[in-house]
mmCIF file of C-alpha atoms and ligand atoms in Angstrom:
data_model
loop_
_atom_site.group_PDB
_atom_site.id
_atom_site.type_symbol
_atom_site.label_atom_id
_atom_site.label_comp_id
_atom_site.label_asym_id
_atom_site.label_seq_id
_atom_site.Cartn_x
_atom_site.Cartn_y
_atom_site.Cartn_z
ATOM 1 C CA UNK A 12 142.175 -181.149 8.013
ATOM 2 C CA UNK A 13 144.983 -178.772 9.030
ATOM 3 C CA UNK A 14 144.738 -177.407 12.587
ATOM 4 C CA UNK A 15 146.399 -174.173 13.663
ATOM 5 C CA UNK A 16 146.804 -173.410 17.349
ATOM 6 C CA UNK A 17 146.201 -169.737 18.020
ATOM 7 C CA UNK A 18 147.029 -168.241 21.415
ATOM 8 C CA UNK A 19 144.795 -165.333 22.315
ATOM 9 C CA UNK A 20 145.605 -162.703 24.915
ATOM 10 C CA UNK A 21 142.652 -160.318 25.010
ATOM 11 C CA UNK A 22 144.417 -158.265 27.702
ATOM 12 C CA UNK A 23 142.787 -155.131 29.029
ATOM 13 C CA UNK A 24 140.069 -152.572 28.263
ATOM 14 C CA UNK A 25 138.745 -152.802 24.720
ATOM 15 C CA UNK A 26 141.111 -155.721 24.058
ATOM 16 C CA UNK A 27 138.520 -157.899 25.839
ATOM 17 C CA UNK A 28 135.897 -156.754 23.310
ATOM 18 C CA UNK A 29 137.844 -156.885 20.039
ATOM 19 C CA UNK A 30 139.597 -160.264 20.313
ATOM 20 C CA UNK A 31 136.306 -162.270 20.405
ATOM 21 C CA UNK A 32 135.239 -160.401 17.248
ATOM 22 C CA UNK A 33 138.395 -161.448 15.389
ATOM 23 C CA UNK A 34 137.798 -165.008 16.598
ATOM 24 C CA UNK A 35 134.287 -164.932 15.074
ATOM 25 C CA UNK A 36 135.864 -164.000 11.746
ATOM 26 C CA UNK A 37 138.553 -166.703 12.028
ATOM 27 C CA UNK A 38 135.878 -169.293 12.865
ATOM 28 C CA UNK A 39 133.979 -168.334 9.721
ATOM 29 C CA UNK A 40 137.205 -168.564 7.688
ATOM 30 C CA UNK A 41 137.882 -172.014 9.171
ATOM 31 C CA UNK A 42 134.526 -173.295 7.876
ATOM 32 C CA UNK A 43 135.063 -171.845 4.400
ATOM 33 C CA UNK A 44 138.715 -172.850 4.006
ATOM 34 C CA UNK A 45 138.646 -176.331 5.524
ATOM 35 C CA UNK A 46 141.012 -175.647 8.414
ATOM 36 C CA UNK A 47 140.556 -175.717 12.179
ATOM 37 C CA UNK A 48 141.670 -173.038 14.583
ATOM 38 C CA UNK A 49 142.266 -174.327 18.076
ATOM 39 C CA UNK A 50 142.178 -171.267 20.322
ATOM 40 C CA UNK A 51 144.088 -171.195 23.588
ATOM 41 C CA UNK A 52 142.830 -168.212 25.561
ATOM 42 C CA UNK A 53 145.162 -166.712 28.153
ATOM 43 C CA UNK A 54 143.607 -164.312 30.680
ATOM 44 C CA UNK A 55 146.786 -162.309 31.218
ATOM 45 C CA UNK A 56 146.906 -158.560 31.724
ATOM 46 C CA UNK A 57 145.805 -156.095 34.391
ATOM 47 C CA UNK A 58 143.422 -158.475 36.239
ATOM 48 C CA UNK A 59 146.208 -161.058 36.415
ATOM 49 C CA UNK A 60 148.465 -158.299 37.799
ATOM 50 C CA UNK A 61 145.938 -157.349 40.512
ATOM 51 C CA UNK A 62 145.676 -160.988 41.592
ATOM 52 C CA UNK A 63 149.240 -162.241 41.179
ATOM 53 C CA UNK A 64 151.438 -159.116 41.011
ATOM 54 C CA UNK A 65 152.577 -159.787 37.461
ATOM 55 C CA UNK A 66 151.030 -159.276 34.018
ATOM 56 C CA UNK A 67 151.601 -162.878 32.956
ATOM 57 C CA UNK A 68 152.882 -165.992 34.738
ATOM 58 C CA UNK A 69 156.567 -166.921 34.890
ATOM 59 C CA UNK A 70 156.052 -169.763 32.388
ATOM 60 C CA UNK A 71 154.094 -167.661 29.886
ATOM 61 C CA UNK A 72 156.675 -167.828 27.103
ATOM 62 C CA UNK A 73 156.802 -171.644 27.341
ATOM 63 C CA UNK A 74 153.019 -171.791 27.041
ATOM 64 C CA UNK A 75 153.002 -169.560 23.943
ATOM 65 C CA UNK A 76 155.964 -171.143 22.157
ATOM 66 C CA UNK A 77 154.202 -174.238 20.711
ATOM 67 C CA UNK A 78 151.394 -172.100 19.212
ATOM 68 C CA UNK A 79 151.299 -171.219 15.506
ATOM 69 C CA UNK A 80 150.491 -167.558 16.157
ATOM 70 C CA UNK A 81 149.390 -165.157 18.883
ATOM 71 C CA UNK A 82 146.477 -162.726 18.703
ATOM 72 C CA UNK A 83 146.691 -159.888 21.240
ATOM 73 C CA UNK A 84 144.058 -157.298 22.103
ATOM 74 C CA UNK A 85 145.519 -154.482 24.193
ATOM 75 C CA UNK A 86 147.481 -153.888 27.368
ATOM 76 C CA UNK A 87 147.113 -150.980 29.758
ATOM 77 C CA UNK A 88 145.034 -150.068 32.809
ATOM 78 C CA UNK A 89 144.493 -146.654 34.451
ATOM 79 C CA UNK A 90 145.462 -148.068 37.886
ATOM 80 C CA UNK A 91 148.799 -149.571 36.804
ATOM 81 C CA UNK A 92 151.746 -147.509 35.498
ATOM 82 C CA UNK A 93 152.048 -147.900 31.699
ATOM 83 C CA UNK A 94 155.672 -148.997 31.938
ATOM 84 C CA UNK A 95 154.613 -151.886 34.189
ATOM 85 C CA UNK A 96 151.923 -153.161 31.818
ATOM 86 C CA UNK A 97 153.996 -152.798 28.633
ATOM 87 C CA UNK A 98 157.218 -154.198 30.113
ATOM 88 C CA UNK A 99 155.294 -156.972 31.844
ATOM 89 C CA UNK A 100 153.636 -158.456 28.772
ATOM 90 C CA UNK A 101 154.047 -157.167 25.219
ATOM 91 C CA UNK A 102 157.739 -156.190 25.187
ATOM 92 C CA UNK A 103 158.972 -159.447 26.817
ATOM 93 C CA UNK A 104 156.995 -161.514 24.263
ATOM 94 C CA UNK A 105 158.458 -159.508 21.365
ATOM 95 C CA UNK A 106 161.969 -160.037 22.737
ATOM 96 C CA UNK A 107 161.602 -163.706 23.763
ATOM 97 C CA UNK A 108 160.434 -164.678 20.268
ATOM 98 C CA UNK A 109 162.766 -162.235 18.487
ATOM 99 C CA UNK A 110 159.760 -160.673 16.692
ATOM 100 C CA UNK A 111 162.017 -158.112 15.100
ATOM 101 C CA UNK A 112 159.759 -156.840 12.325
ATOM 102 C CA UNK A 113 156.733 -154.820 13.356
ATOM 103 C CA UNK A 114 154.653 -154.258 10.219
ATOM 104 C CA UNK A 115 151.971 -151.566 10.320
ATOM 105 C CA UNK A 116 150.104 -150.980 7.054
ATOM 106 C CA UNK A 117 148.450 -147.603 6.399
ATOM 107 C CA UNK A 118 145.752 -147.896 3.723
ATOM 108 C CA UNK A 119 142.974 -145.354 3.269
ATOM 109 C CA UNK A 120 139.923 -147.459 2.391
ATOM 110 C CA UNK A 121 137.420 -146.053 -0.114
ATOM 111 C CA UNK A 122 134.422 -144.846 1.880
ATOM 112 C CA UNK A 123 136.553 -143.650 4.813
ATOM 113 C CA UNK A 124 137.399 -139.968 5.282
ATOM 114 C CA UNK A 125 140.931 -138.989 6.176
ATOM 115 C CA UNK A 126 141.255 -135.963 8.504
ATOM 116 C CA UNK A 127 143.545 -134.620 5.774
ATOM 117 C CA UNK A 128 141.826 -132.592 3.070
ATOM 118 C CA UNK A 129 143.442 -134.071 -0.028
ATOM 119 C CA UNK A 130 143.720 -137.867 -0.108
ATOM 120 C CA UNK A 131 140.832 -139.990 -1.312
ATOM 121 C CA UNK A 132 140.273 -143.721 -0.847
ATOM 122 C CA UNK A 133 143.244 -145.749 -2.054
ATOM 123 C CA UNK A 134 145.536 -142.724 -2.256
ATOM 124 C CA UNK A 135 147.287 -143.481 1.031
ATOM 125 C CA UNK A 136 148.885 -146.902 0.796
ATOM 126 C CA UNK A 137 152.112 -147.446 2.664
ATOM 127 C CA UNK A 138 153.575 -149.637 5.407
ATOM 128 C CA UNK A 139 155.576 -148.588 8.451
ATOM 129 C CA UNK A 140 158.207 -151.203 9.315
ATOM 130 C CA UNK A 141 159.334 -150.702 12.885
ATOM 131 C CA UNK A 142 162.424 -152.325 14.398
ATOM 132 C CA UNK A 143 160.877 -154.221 17.267
ATOM 133 C CA UNK A 144 163.479 -155.732 19.592
ATOM 134 C CA UNK A 145 166.205 -153.201 20.337
ATOM 135 C CA UNK A 146 166.807 -149.463 19.816
ATOM 136 C CA UNK A 147 165.195 -147.150 22.327
ATOM 137 C CA UNK A 148 163.045 -149.963 23.841
ATOM 138 C CA UNK A 149 165.996 -152.196 24.820
ATOM 139 C CA UNK A 150 165.393 -151.525 28.543
ATOM 140 C CA UNK A 151 169.040 -150.911 29.346
ATOM 141 C CA UNK A 152 169.628 -148.370 32.088
ATOM 142 C CA UNK A 153 168.827 -147.657 35.655
ATOM 143 C CA UNK A 154 168.363 -145.144 38.420
ATOM 144 C CA UNK A 155 171.039 -143.646 40.633
ATOM 145 C CA UNK A 156 169.913 -142.053 43.934
ATOM 146 C CA UNK A 157 166.510 -143.640 43.273
ATOM 147 C CA UNK A 158 163.587 -141.533 44.573
ATOM 148 C CA UNK A 159 165.965 -139.018 46.160
ATOM 149 C CA UNK A 160 166.057 -135.317 45.212
ATOM 150 C CA UNK A 161 169.298 -135.753 43.233
ATOM 151 C CA UNK A 162 167.890 -138.751 41.319
ATOM 152 C CA UNK A 163 169.477 -139.677 37.981
ATOM 153 C CA UNK A 164 167.907 -141.865 35.295
ATOM 154 C CA UNK A 165 169.915 -143.404 32.477
ATOM 155 C CA UNK A 166 168.140 -145.024 29.531
ATOM 156 C CA UNK A 167 170.450 -146.389 26.872
ATOM 157 C CA UNK A 168 169.451 -147.147 23.292
ATOM 158 C CA UNK A 169 170.948 -150.272 21.786
ATOM 159 C CA UNK A 170 171.594 -150.317 18.050
ATOM 160 C CA UNK A 171 173.455 -153.248 16.515
ATOM 161 C CA UNK A 172 174.529 -153.577 12.895
ATOM 162 C CA UNK A 173 172.853 -157.012 12.839
ATOM 163 C CA UNK A 174 169.597 -155.559 14.184
ATOM 164 C CA UNK A 175 169.556 -152.646 11.752
ATOM 165 C CA UNK A 176 170.614 -154.725 8.779
ATOM 166 C CA UNK A 177 167.901 -157.349 9.185
ATOM 167 C CA UNK A 178 165.067 -154.838 9.592
ATOM 168 C CA UNK A 179 166.279 -152.712 6.674
ATOM 169 C CA UNK A 180 166.579 -155.832 4.500
ATOM 170 C CA UNK A 181 163.046 -156.829 5.555
ATOM 171 C CA UNK A 182 161.825 -153.396 4.409
ATOM 172 C CA UNK A 183 163.492 -153.716 1.000
ATOM 173 C CA UNK A 184 162.120 -157.237 0.518
ATOM 174 C CA UNK A 185 158.667 -155.938 1.401
ATOM 175 C CA UNK A 186 158.937 -153.112 -1.158
ATOM 176 C CA UNK A 187 159.847 -155.677 -3.819
ATOM 177 C CA UNK A 188 156.997 -158.003 -2.744
ATOM 178 C CA UNK A 189 154.405 -155.202 -2.660
ATOM 179 C CA UNK A 190 155.461 -154.250 -6.187
ATOM 180 C CA UNK A 191 153.923 -150.767 -5.904
ATOM 181 C CA UNK A 192 156.158 -147.689 -5.823
ATOM 182 C CA UNK A 193 159.241 -149.778 -4.936
ATOM 183 C CA UNK A 194 160.458 -147.077 -2.597
ATOM 184 C CA UNK A 195 161.968 -147.391 0.876
ATOM 185 C CA UNK A 196 162.183 -144.382 3.181
ATOM 186 C CA UNK A 197 164.606 -144.616 6.098
ATOM 187 C CA UNK A 198 163.890 -142.568 9.221
ATOM 188 C CA UNK A 199 166.591 -141.382 11.623
ATOM 189 C CA UNK A 200 167.685 -138.371 13.632
ATOM 190 C CA UNK A 201 171.322 -138.725 12.624
ATOM 191 C CA UNK A 202 171.997 -134.997 12.674
ATOM 192 C CA UNK A 203 171.528 -135.040 16.466
ATOM 193 C CA UNK A 204 172.252 -138.676 17.361
ATOM 194 C CA UNK A 205 175.708 -139.039 15.908
ATOM 195 C CA UNK A 206 176.427 -142.662 16.827
ATOM 196 C CA UNK A 207 173.407 -144.958 16.709
ATOM 197 C CA UNK A 208 171.649 -143.171 13.875
ATOM 198 C CA UNK A 209 174.847 -142.731 11.868
ATOM 199 C CA UNK A 210 175.307 -146.511 12.087
ATOM 200 C CA UNK A 211 171.688 -146.832 10.904
ATOM 201 C CA UNK A 212 172.335 -144.505 7.910
ATOM 202 C CA UNK A 213 175.494 -146.375 6.887
ATOM 203 C CA UNK A 214 173.809 -149.768 7.205
ATOM 204 C CA UNK A 215 170.822 -148.507 5.213
ATOM 205 C CA UNK A 216 173.119 -147.397 2.387
ATOM 206 C CA UNK A 217 174.952 -150.755 2.388
ATOM 207 C CA UNK A 218 171.706 -152.765 2.173
ATOM 208 C CA UNK A 219 170.223 -150.363 -0.413
ATOM 209 C CA UNK A 220 173.151 -151.111 -2.724
ATOM 210 C CA UNK A 221 171.857 -154.698 -2.962
ATOM 211 C CA UNK A 222 168.477 -153.466 -4.300
ATOM 212 C CA UNK A 223 169.257 -151.198 -7.277
ATOM 213 C CA UNK A 224 165.651 -151.413 -8.527
ATOM 214 C CA UNK A 225 164.288 -149.890 -5.302
ATOM 215 C CA UNK A 226 164.264 -146.109 -4.906
ATOM 216 C CA UNK A 227 165.465 -144.801 -1.548
ATOM 217 C CA UNK A 228 164.879 -141.734 0.584
ATOM 218 C CA UNK A 229 166.291 -140.784 4.001
ATOM 219 C CA UNK A 230 164.349 -138.425 6.256
ATOM 220 C CA UNK A 231 164.918 -137.051 9.704
ATOM 221 C CA UNK A 232 162.039 -138.110 11.926
ATOM 222 C CA UNK A 233 160.741 -134.542 12.310
ATOM 223 C CA UNK A 234 160.609 -134.098 8.530
ATOM 224 C CA UNK A 235 158.954 -137.509 8.214
ATOM 225 C CA UNK A 236 156.218 -136.477 10.684
ATOM 226 C CA UNK A 237 155.579 -133.390 8.541
ATOM 227 C CA UNK A 238 155.626 -135.318 5.267
ATOM 228 C CA UNK A 239 153.216 -137.997 6.535
ATOM 229 C CA UNK A 240 150.723 -135.101 6.646
ATOM 230 C CA UNK A 241 151.938 -133.129 3.606
ATOM 231 C CA UNK A 242 152.516 -135.909 1.067
ATOM 232 C CA UNK A 243 151.283 -139.262 2.499
ATOM 233 C CA UNK A 244 150.645 -140.580 -1.008
ATOM 234 C CA UNK A 245 154.395 -140.521 -1.773
ATOM 235 C CA UNK A 246 155.332 -143.281 0.705
ATOM 236 C CA UNK A 247 155.576 -147.003 0.036
ATOM 237 C CA UNK A 248 157.658 -148.713 2.756
ATOM 238 C CA UNK A 249 158.967 -146.640 5.664
ATOM 239 C CA UNK A 250 161.561 -148.170 7.994
ATOM 240 C CA UNK A 251 162.533 -146.761 11.363
ATOM 241 C CA UNK A 252 163.727 -147.573 14.846
ATOM 242 C CA UNK A 253 161.484 -148.898 17.618
ATOM 243 C CA UNK A 254 160.562 -145.457 19.018
ATOM 244 C CA UNK A 255 160.311 -143.608 15.718
ATOM 245 C CA UNK A 256 158.267 -146.446 14.182
ATOM 246 C CA UNK A 257 155.936 -146.422 17.198
ATOM 247 C CA UNK A 258 155.328 -142.671 16.969
ATOM 248 C CA UNK A 259 155.055 -142.441 13.180
ATOM 249 C CA UNK A 260 152.629 -145.356 13.014
ATOM 250 C CA UNK A 261 150.173 -143.428 15.190
ATOM 251 C CA UNK A 262 150.271 -140.630 12.600
ATOM 252 C CA UNK A 263 149.800 -143.144 9.798
ATOM 253 C CA UNK A 264 146.904 -144.712 11.733
ATOM 254 C CA UNK A 265 145.018 -141.460 12.143
ATOM 255 C CA UNK A 266 145.484 -140.237 8.568
ATOM 256 C CA UNK A 267 143.770 -143.398 7.302
ATOM 257 C CA UNK A 268 140.693 -142.317 9.220
ATOM 258 C CA UNK A 269 140.905 -143.968 12.635
ATOM 259 C CA UNK A 270 143.144 -145.828 15.060
ATOM 260 C CA UNK A 271 140.341 -148.360 14.876
ATOM 261 C CA UNK A 272 141.517 -149.375 11.394
ATOM 262 C CA UNK A 273 145.240 -149.760 12.109
ATOM 263 C CA UNK A 274 146.406 -153.380 12.138
ATOM 264 C CA UNK A 275 149.848 -154.730 12.918
ATOM 265 C CA UNK A 276 152.030 -157.815 12.840
ATOM 266 C CA UNK A 277 155.030 -158.507 15.066
ATOM 267 C CA UNK A 278 156.890 -160.981 12.907
ATOM 268 C CA UNK A 279 159.647 -163.480 13.293
ATOM 269 C CA UNK A 280 160.425 -163.548 9.561
ATOM 270 C CA UNK A 281 162.587 -166.659 10.127
ATOM 271 C CA UNK A 282 159.539 -168.544 11.504
ATOM 272 C CA UNK A 283 161.388 -169.975 14.510
ATOM 273 C CA UNK A 284 158.733 -168.717 16.944
ATOM 274 C CA UNK A 285 155.041 -167.758 16.892
ATOM 275 C CA UNK A 286 154.471 -164.277 15.471
ATOM 276 C CA UNK A 287 152.096 -161.916 17.251
ATOM 277 C CA UNK A 288 149.252 -159.908 15.700
ATOM 278 C CA UNK A 289 147.568 -156.945 17.410
ATOM 279 C CA UNK A 290 145.659 -153.773 16.675
ATOM 280 C CA UNK A 291 147.897 -150.691 16.941
ATOM 281 C CA UNK A 292 145.459 -149.082 19.389
ATOM 282 C CA UNK A 293 145.739 -149.555 23.129
ATOM 283 C CA UNK A 294 143.205 -150.506 25.784
ATOM 284 C CA UNK A 295 141.186 -147.233 25.415
ATOM 285 C CA UNK A 296 139.689 -147.232 28.944
ATOM 286 C CA UNK A 297 137.533 -144.200 28.008
ATOM 287 C CA UNK A 298 135.334 -146.322 25.733
ATOM 288 C CA UNK A 299 135.923 -149.814 27.168
ATOM 289 C CA UNK A 300 132.887 -151.877 28.116
ATOM 290 C CA UNK A 301 130.413 -149.860 26.054
ATOM 291 C CA UNK A 302 130.325 -152.152 23.015
ATOM 292 C CA UNK A 303 131.333 -149.385 20.622
ATOM 293 C CA UNK A 304 135.017 -150.053 19.952
ATOM 294 C CA UNK A 305 135.898 -150.542 16.297
ATOM 295 C CA UNK A 306 136.779 -154.246 15.815
ATOM 296 C CA UNK A 307 138.230 -153.746 12.321
ATOM 297 C CA UNK A 308 141.863 -153.123 13.388
ATOM 298 C CA UNK A 309 141.850 -156.495 15.164
ATOM 299 C CA UNK A 310 140.003 -158.209 12.302
ATOM 300 C CA UNK A 311 142.586 -156.802 9.857
ATOM 301 C CA UNK A 312 145.342 -158.001 12.217
ATOM 302 C CA UNK A 313 143.735 -161.461 12.007
ATOM 303 C CA UNK A 314 143.971 -161.127 8.200
ATOM 304 C CA UNK A 315 147.716 -160.493 8.621
ATOM 305 C CA UNK A 316 147.840 -163.603 10.818
ATOM 306 C CA UNK A 317 146.188 -165.621 8.026
ATOM 307 C CA UNK A 318 148.729 -164.252 5.553
ATOM 308 C CA UNK A 319 151.538 -165.341 7.866
ATOM 309 C CA UNK A 320 150.026 -168.844 8.063
ATOM 310 C CA UNK A 321 150.176 -168.802 4.249
ATOM 311 C CA UNK A 322 146.371 -168.731 3.955
ATOM 312 C CA UNK A 323 146.664 -165.969 1.386
ATOM 313 C CA UNK A 324 143.191 -166.378 -0.152
ATOM 314 C CA UNK A 325 141.570 -166.291 3.263
ATOM 315 C CA UNK A 326 143.543 -163.159 4.195
ATOM 316 C CA UNK A 327 142.444 -161.392 0.995
ATOM 317 C CA UNK A 328 138.824 -162.487 1.623
ATOM 318 C CA UNK A 329 138.848 -160.850 5.073
ATOM 319 C CA UNK A 330 140.417 -157.641 3.705
ATOM 320 C CA UNK A 331 137.871 -157.502 0.889
ATOM 321 C CA UNK A 332 134.984 -158.057 3.322
ATOM 322 C CA UNK A 333 136.265 -155.178 5.490
ATOM 323 C CA UNK A 334 136.696 -152.985 2.389
ATOM 324 C CA UNK A 335 133.125 -153.778 1.288
ATOM 325 C CA UNK A 336 131.693 -152.864 4.711
ATOM 326 C CA UNK A 337 133.602 -149.561 4.730
ATOM 327 C CA UNK A 338 132.676 -148.742 1.123
ATOM 328 C CA UNK A 339 129.004 -149.310 2.061
ATOM 329 C CA UNK A 340 129.289 -146.406 4.570
ATOM 330 C CA UNK A 341 126.342 -147.787 6.577
ATOM 331 C CA UNK A 342 127.654 -150.017 9.327
ATOM 332 C CA UNK A 343 130.398 -148.287 11.264
ATOM 333 C CA UNK A 344 131.364 -147.542 14.847
ATOM 334 C CA UNK A 345 131.398 -143.995 16.339
ATOM 335 C CA UNK A 346 135.141 -143.437 15.646
ATOM 336 C CA UNK A 347 134.185 -143.412 11.934
ATOM 337 C CA UNK A 348 131.109 -141.237 12.505
ATOM 338 C CA UNK A 349 128.634 -144.129 12.741
ATOM 339 C CA UNK A 350 126.300 -145.467 15.404
ATOM 340 C CA UNK A 351 126.827 -149.209 14.987
ATOM 341 C CA UNK A 352 128.050 -151.448 17.765
ATOM 342 C CA UNK A 353 131.227 -153.537 17.760
ATOM 343 C CA UNK A 354 129.148 -156.706 17.219
ATOM 344 C CA UNK A 355 127.168 -155.172 14.355
ATOM 345 C CA UNK A 356 130.342 -154.221 12.486
ATOM 346 C CA UNK A 357 131.687 -157.766 12.846
ATOM 347 C CA UNK A 358 128.283 -159.066 11.748
ATOM 348 C CA UNK A 359 128.521 -156.979 8.575
ATOM 349 C CA UNK A 360 132.013 -158.385 7.865
ATOM 350 C CA UNK A 361 130.736 -161.952 8.383
ATOM 351 C CA UNK A 362 127.834 -161.264 6.015
ATOM 352 C CA UNK A 363 130.241 -160.011 3.326
ATOM 353 C CA UNK A 364 132.334 -163.153 3.817
ATOM 354 C CA UNK A 365 129.239 -165.057 2.680
HETATM 355 N N1 GGG B 3 147.447 -153.360 20.905
HETATM 356 C C1 GGG B 3 148.400 -153.545 21.896
HETATM 357 C C2 GGG B 3 148.567 -152.334 22.770
HETATM 358 O O1 GGG B 3 148.009 -152.280 23.838
HETATM 359 N N2 GGG B 3 149.312 -151.359 22.271
HETATM 360 C C3 GGG B 3 149.545 -150.102 22.951
HETATM 361 C C4 GGG B 3 150.974 -149.717 23.150
HETATM 362 O O2 GGG B 3 151.276 -148.758 23.836
HETATM 363 N N3 GGG B 3 151.898 -150.408 22.560
HETATM 364 C C5 GGG B 3 153.255 -150.064 22.667
HETATM 365 C C6 GGG B 3 154.074 -150.633 21.584
HETATM 366 O O3 GGG B 3 153.532 -151.029 20.552
HETATM 367 O O4 GGG B 3 155.281 -150.675 21.736
#
């Protein structure tokens, strides 16, 4: 029997509640698909920071590297600055394993209401592909006259042709694989950012020339934000830089009904290192510990993990079970207007899995 080693980092806040729910689903899948998941749980995050002064131990990357995949809950704590939590855990893992493709699907499930008036179930179906290792999140910069009245902060974006080319190519390959609208939309702000984003535009055009069967569109990020609301049904694959992809994927998450439904994969498409799967939402301290967080974003992230492990049937089974629960309109957490608990929603998914 094949065994996959899955590292779990539940992290902080609601992350501690949603990761065990995704594990319940993976355990059920293991029984049905004759595989074993060996979970290695790492208690890194805010509590680790309070005790040891760092979000994860110095050897964390070495501990994760032999695993087949990583499942992450959320990072962030009200008593620790956000830049400390993010730069102490998630961003270093993305960089260490060169997880350059952050894939964030936006699908409006039948039975779920979008806050937008027009789209019905199935009518929003696109994927945001976010460059995940460089750009605005490269952490290059520093302070001059630190903490003095004349303080200066410099934060430099890093855009490389190699980095842009590989993420744009990933987006085109995904559009071909999805075989839907076969359309890639590139997001920049090249009217204002005349170096990095102009390089992005040129690289996009060069890669696009290799995919004549794929339609292309280029939008400035402000126009893209507007069009995600105005014509969400027109998008197929949307590719953007680290910051723009991060921001736009919160819009795409909310127009499919809830942040609690937005899954994501941080992929090493070359499969040299373990890829990381996480809900798009953060640690949500306002609802943490109450047993009401929506587990579906993490369960759908686990489905993406199964896909990455080439357990395609199992991945589809999880997605169909989630779709059936949502179409039933009965068992749902408060973010979707329901009164069910986190555990009850997972229970309904397990029941649909049979
Ligand atoms: N689910 C992981 C998490 O806590 N995400 C919140 C967040 O702020 N992530 C930043 C990022 O994706 O770059």
